[in-house]
Amino acid sequence: GEKVPPLRAFGASVGTTGLTRRASRRPSIRVSRTMPHIIVADPIHPDGLARLEAAPGVTFEHPGNAPAGTLAERLRHADGLIVRGTPVDEALLKGAERLRVVCRHGVGYDLCDVPALSRRGIAMMITPEANAASVAEHALMLMLTLARRVVPLSEGVRRGEWRVKGQSSTFELGGRAILIIGFGRIGTRVARLCAAFGMRVMVHDPFIPAGT
């Protein structure tokens, strides 16, 4: 699963502890009028729930213990919202008068209506490092899949074709050249992985000085 990046919630530093029973059972949720209440709308890594569990002075709910009612109804009593794939639009925000921050567990925020959030003074946050390593490893996996012809050879084995007819058309990544477009959080990781395979790495990024 994805590693959960450091998180600060409502000015309280959130530490790391083991997952307690309250994060895995379905207890009744008591929403305090004085303590900030956080809604986790989508499943996240258990470590993330554990950090919320350890946060002092907040209450929270997640898909494993959410009370009855639609998300829009429950948002009326929420100060914070954490989402992954749930769209945050004008209709959802209509009755969320207490809401002060929306955090998306991921990098992009195309599912969130940022202008609607801005009009209401609601802060928008993302977790930039949440999946950078996973995306970089996925990119390398796709390169290896093409180089070693994993899909067609796997299909051949399933048909009982255990021998490759003629000369194999697979190739090694070592010694090959790769051009990486964009040298940010993901691009730098891809470059390191490719270099470890002995590839010649070239980079194009208008924001990176030449020769870096």
Tab-separated table of C-alpha atoms in Angstrom:
chain	number	residue	atom	x	y	z
A	1	GLY	CA	0.000	0.000	0.000
A	2	GLU	CA	0.971	3.612	-0.233
A	3	LYS	CA	3.072	5.099	2.487
A	4	VAL	CA	1.365	7.871	4.337
A	5	PRO	CA	3.283	11.174	4.307
A	6	PRO	CA	3.625	13.376	7.383
A	7	LEU	CA	0.419	15.229	8.172
A	8	ARG	CA	-0.481	18.236	10.268
A	9	ALA	CA	-4.126	18.662	11.148
A	10	PHE	CA	-5.637	21.858	12.558
A	11	GLY	CA	-2.377	23.046	14.094
A	12	ALA	CA	-1.831	19.821	16.029
A	13	SER	CA	1.246	17.772	15.201
A	14	VAL	CA	0.147	14.251	14.345
A	15	GLY	CA	2.452	11.476	15.478
A	16	THR	CA	2.660	7.794	14.590
A	17	THR	CA	1.275	5.006	16.726
A	18	GLY	CA	-0.026	1.515	16.186
A	19	LEU	CA	-3.569	1.162	14.891
A	20	THR	CA	-5.962	0.952	17.815
A	21	ARG	CA	-9.259	-0.829	18.009
A	22	ARG	CA	-11.293	2.311	17.442
A	23	ALA	CA	-9.919	2.600	13.913
A	24	SER	CA	-10.984	-0.926	12.968
A	25	ARG	CA	-14.347	-1.286	14.724
A	26	ARG	CA	-17.613	0.550	14.144
A	27	PRO	CA	-18.041	2.626	17.292
A	28	SER	CA	-20.613	5.338	17.610
A	29	ILE	CA	-19.247	8.695	16.485
A	30	ARG	CA	-19.798	11.653	18.764
A	31	VAL	CA	-19.291	14.947	16.985
A	32	SER	CA	-18.103	17.614	19.380
A	33	ARG	CA	-19.167	21.213	18.947
A	34	THR	CA	-15.819	22.385	20.313
A	35	MET	CA	-13.343	19.810	18.945
A	36	PRO	CA	-12.556	19.763	15.208
A	37	HIS	CA	-14.212	16.843	13.439
A	38	ILE	CA	-12.632	15.195	10.393
A	39	ILE	CA	-14.370	13.022	7.811
A	40	VAL	CA	-12.275	10.498	5.882
A	41	ALA	CA	-14.519	9.893	2.890
A	42	ASP	CA	-12.498	7.145	1.180
A	43	PRO	CA	-10.423	4.206	2.423
A	44	ILE	CA	-6.839	5.193	3.258
A	45	HIS	CA	-3.848	3.287	4.602
A	46	PRO	CA	-4.281	2.099	8.221
A	47	ASP	CA	-1.233	4.165	9.185
A	48	GLY	CA	-3.177	7.276	8.209
A	49	LEU	CA	-6.060	6.304	10.462
A	50	ALA	CA	-3.597	5.585	13.246
A	51	ARG	CA	-2.170	9.097	12.953
A	52	LEU	CA	-5.624	10.605	13.176
A	53	GLU	CA	-6.326	8.350	16.134
A	54	ALA	CA	-3.241	9.712	17.886
A	55	ALA	CA	-4.004	13.360	17.092
A	56	PRO	CA	-4.988	15.245	20.258
A	57	GLY	CA	-8.145	17.312	20.315
A	58	VAL	CA	-9.898	15.975	17.201
A	59	THR	CA	-12.613	13.474	16.388
A	60	PHE	CA	-12.867	11.646	13.078
A	61	GLU	CA	-14.871	9.125	11.118
A	62	HIS	CA	-13.892	6.871	8.220
A	63	PRO	CA	-15.594	4.328	5.920
A	64	GLY	CA	-15.188	1.642	8.574
A	65	ASN	CA	-17.193	3.476	11.238
A	66	ALA	CA	-19.150	6.201	9.420
A	67	PRO	CA	-22.633	6.836	10.776
A	68	ALA	CA	-25.739	6.714	8.622
A	69	GLY	CA	-26.444	9.546	6.235
A	70	THR	CA	-24.993	10.886	3.031
A	71	LEU	CA	-21.602	12.553	2.933
A	72	ALA	CA	-23.243	15.911	2.265
A	73	GLU	CA	-25.362	15.522	5.406
A	74	ARG	CA	-22.409	14.530	7.569
A	75	LEU	CA	-20.294	17.399	6.246
A	76	ARG	CA	-22.573	19.866	8.025
A	77	HIS	CA	-20.762	18.943	11.247
A	78	ALA	CA	-17.237	18.556	9.814
A	79	ASP	CA	-14.255	20.895	10.012
A	80	GLY	CA	-11.996	18.815	7.768
A	81	LEU	CA	-12.457	16.421	4.855
A	82	ILE	CA	-9.965	13.850	3.527
A	83	VAL	CA	-10.694	12.318	0.106
A	84	ARG	CA	-9.034	10.137	-2.494
A	85	GLY	CA	-11.505	9.620	-5.341
A	86	THR	CA	-14.586	11.387	-4.004
A	87	PRO	CA	-15.426	14.501	-6.059
A	88	VAL	CA	-15.707	17.702	-4.051
A	89	ASP	CA	-18.071	20.031	-5.888
A	90	GLU	CA	-20.502	22.861	-5.289
A	91	ALA	CA	-23.364	20.519	-4.409
A	92	LEU	CA	-21.323	18.687	-1.785
A	93	LEU	CA	-20.123	21.932	-0.206
A	94	LYS	CA	-23.529	23.586	-0.100
A	95	GLY	CA	-24.305	22.799	3.525
A	96	ALA	CA	-20.732	22.424	4.798
A	97	GLU	CA	-20.629	25.668	6.754
A	98	ARG	CA	-18.081	24.417	9.296
A	99	LEU	CA	-15.666	23.004	6.732
A	100	ARG	CA	-12.246	24.691	6.806
A	101	VAL	CA	-9.896	22.350	4.947
A	102	VAL	CA	-10.046	19.647	2.266
A	103	CYS	CA	-7.076	17.322	1.914
A	104	ARG	CA	-6.746	14.980	-1.039
A	105	HIS	CA	-4.719	11.841	-0.430
A	106	GLY	CA	-2.801	12.101	-3.685
A	107	VAL	CA	-1.184	14.663	-5.951
A	108	GLY	CA	-3.828	15.927	-8.383
A	109	TYR	CA	-6.854	17.948	-7.373
A	110	ASP	CA	-8.875	17.793	-10.591
A	111	LEU	CA	-11.736	16.141	-8.667
A	112	CYS	CA	-11.982	19.150	-6.364
A	113	ASP	CA	-13.738	22.376	-7.337
A	114	VAL	CA	-10.966	24.721	-6.224
A	115	PRO	CA	-12.844	27.959	-7.110
A	116	ALA	CA	-15.823	26.771	-5.017
A	117	LEU	CA	-13.479	26.042	-2.118
A	118	SER	CA	-11.818	29.448	-2.484
A	119	ARG	CA	-15.141	31.272	-2.416
A	120	ARG	CA	-15.880	29.662	0.918
A	121	GLY	CA	-12.421	30.241	2.355
A	122	ILE	CA	-11.728	26.497	2.516
A	123	ALA	CA	-8.069	25.507	2.205
A	124	MET	CA	-7.106	22.841	-0.348
A	125	MET	CA	-4.235	20.481	0.480
A	126	ILE	CA	-2.547	17.556	-1.280
A	127	THR	CA	0.045	14.941	-0.284
A	128	PRO	CA	2.824	15.407	-2.867
A	129	GLU	CA	4.978	12.458	-1.820
A	130	ALA	CA	2.141	9.987	-1.293
A	131	ASN	CA	2.561	7.996	-4.510
A	132	ALA	CA	5.745	9.328	-6.146
A	133	ALA	CA	7.729	6.144	-5.481
A	134	SER	CA	4.843	3.921	-6.620
A	135	VAL	CA	4.467	5.806	-9.911
A	136	ALA	CA	8.206	5.670	-10.580
A	137	GLU	CA	8.306	1.923	-9.922
A	138	HIS	CA	5.229	1.457	-12.105
A	139	ALA	CA	6.986	3.271	-14.969
A	140	LEU	CA	9.969	0.944	-14.659
A	141	MET	CA	7.662	-2.064	-14.528
A	142	LEU	CA	6.095	-1.015	-17.830
A	143	MET	CA	9.548	-0.641	-19.410
A	144	LEU	CA	10.544	-4.113	-18.234
A	145	THR	CA	7.226	-5.516	-19.473
A	146	LEU	CA	7.918	-4.166	-22.974
A	147	ALA	CA	11.586	-5.130	-22.982
A	148	ARG	CA	10.950	-8.719	-21.892
A	149	ARG	CA	7.650	-9.052	-23.835
A	150	VAL	CA	5.956	-10.280	-20.669
A	151	VAL	CA	2.364	-10.147	-21.938
A	152	PRO	CA	2.702	-12.069	-25.257
A	153	LEU	CA	5.117	-14.616	-23.770
A	154	SER	CA	2.806	-15.178	-20.822
A	155	GLU	CA	-0.101	-15.725	-23.204
A	156	GLY	CA	2.037	-18.205	-25.161
A	157	VAL	CA	2.881	-20.198	-22.044
A	158	ARG	CA	-0.808	-20.365	-21.182
A	159	ARG	CA	-1.385	-21.862	-24.652
A	160	GLY	CA	1.291	-24.486	-23.963
A	161	GLU	CA	3.990	-22.800	-26.053
A	162	TRP	CA	6.979	-23.315	-23.795
A	163	ARG	CA	9.636	-22.598	-26.421
A	164	VAL	CA	10.229	-19.363	-28.287
A	165	LYS	CA	10.196	-19.945	-32.031
A	166	GLY	CA	13.276	-18.512	-33.678
A	167	GLN	CA	15.376	-15.905	-31.937
A	168	SER	CA	13.888	-14.126	-28.951
A	169	SER	CA	12.903	-10.522	-29.624
A	170	THR	CA	13.331	-9.453	-26.014
A	171	PHE	CA	16.045	-7.015	-25.006
A	172	GLU	CA	17.766	-5.691	-21.890
A	173	LEU	CA	17.324	-2.208	-20.472
A	174	GLY	CA	21.034	-1.924	-19.638
A	175	GLY	CA	22.829	0.186	-22.238
A	176	ARG	CA	19.617	1.661	-23.606
A	177	ALA	CA	18.922	5.396	-23.563
A	178	ILE	CA	15.866	6.928	-21.920
A	179	LEU	CA	14.547	10.474	-22.164
A	180	ILE	CA	12.617	11.598	-19.096
A	181	ILE	CA	10.278	14.547	-19.643
A	182	GLY	CA	9.973	16.431	-16.362
A	183	PHE	CA	12.464	16.075	-13.525
A	184	GLY	CA	10.335	16.553	-10.442
A	185	ARG	CA	9.434	14.187	-7.632
A	186	ILE	CA	8.627	11.292	-9.960
A	187	GLY	CA	11.119	12.011	-12.730
A	188	THR	CA	14.092	12.051	-10.371
A	189	ARG	CA	13.064	8.688	-8.946
A	190	VAL	CA	12.658	7.190	-12.428
A	191	ALA	CA	16.119	8.473	-13.326
A	192	ARG	CA	17.704	6.787	-10.298
A	193	LEU	CA	15.974	3.477	-11.045
A	194	CYS	CA	16.987	3.564	-14.702
A	195	ALA	CA	20.585	4.448	-13.814
A	196	ALA	CA	20.670	1.422	-11.501
A	197	PHE	CA	19.773	-0.732	-14.525
A	198	GLY	CA	22.709	0.720	-16.445
A	199	MET	CA	20.650	2.934	-18.747
A	200	ARG	CA	21.840	6.203	-20.211
A	201	VAL	CA	19.518	8.801	-18.719
A	202	MET	CA	18.630	12.042	-20.505
A	203	VAL	CA	16.280	14.638	-19.051
A	204	HIS	CA	14.246	17.506	-20.448
A	205	ASP	CA	12.735	19.986	-18.016
A	206	PRO	CA	12.487	23.723	-18.810
A	207	PHE	CA	12.698	24.508	-15.096
A	208	ILE	CA	15.993	22.670	-14.544
A	209	PRO	CA	19.240	24.450	-15.573
A	210	ALA	CA	21.167	22.744	-18.367
A	211	GLY	CA	23.991	20.542	-17.173
A	212	THR	CA	22.435	19.939	-13.741
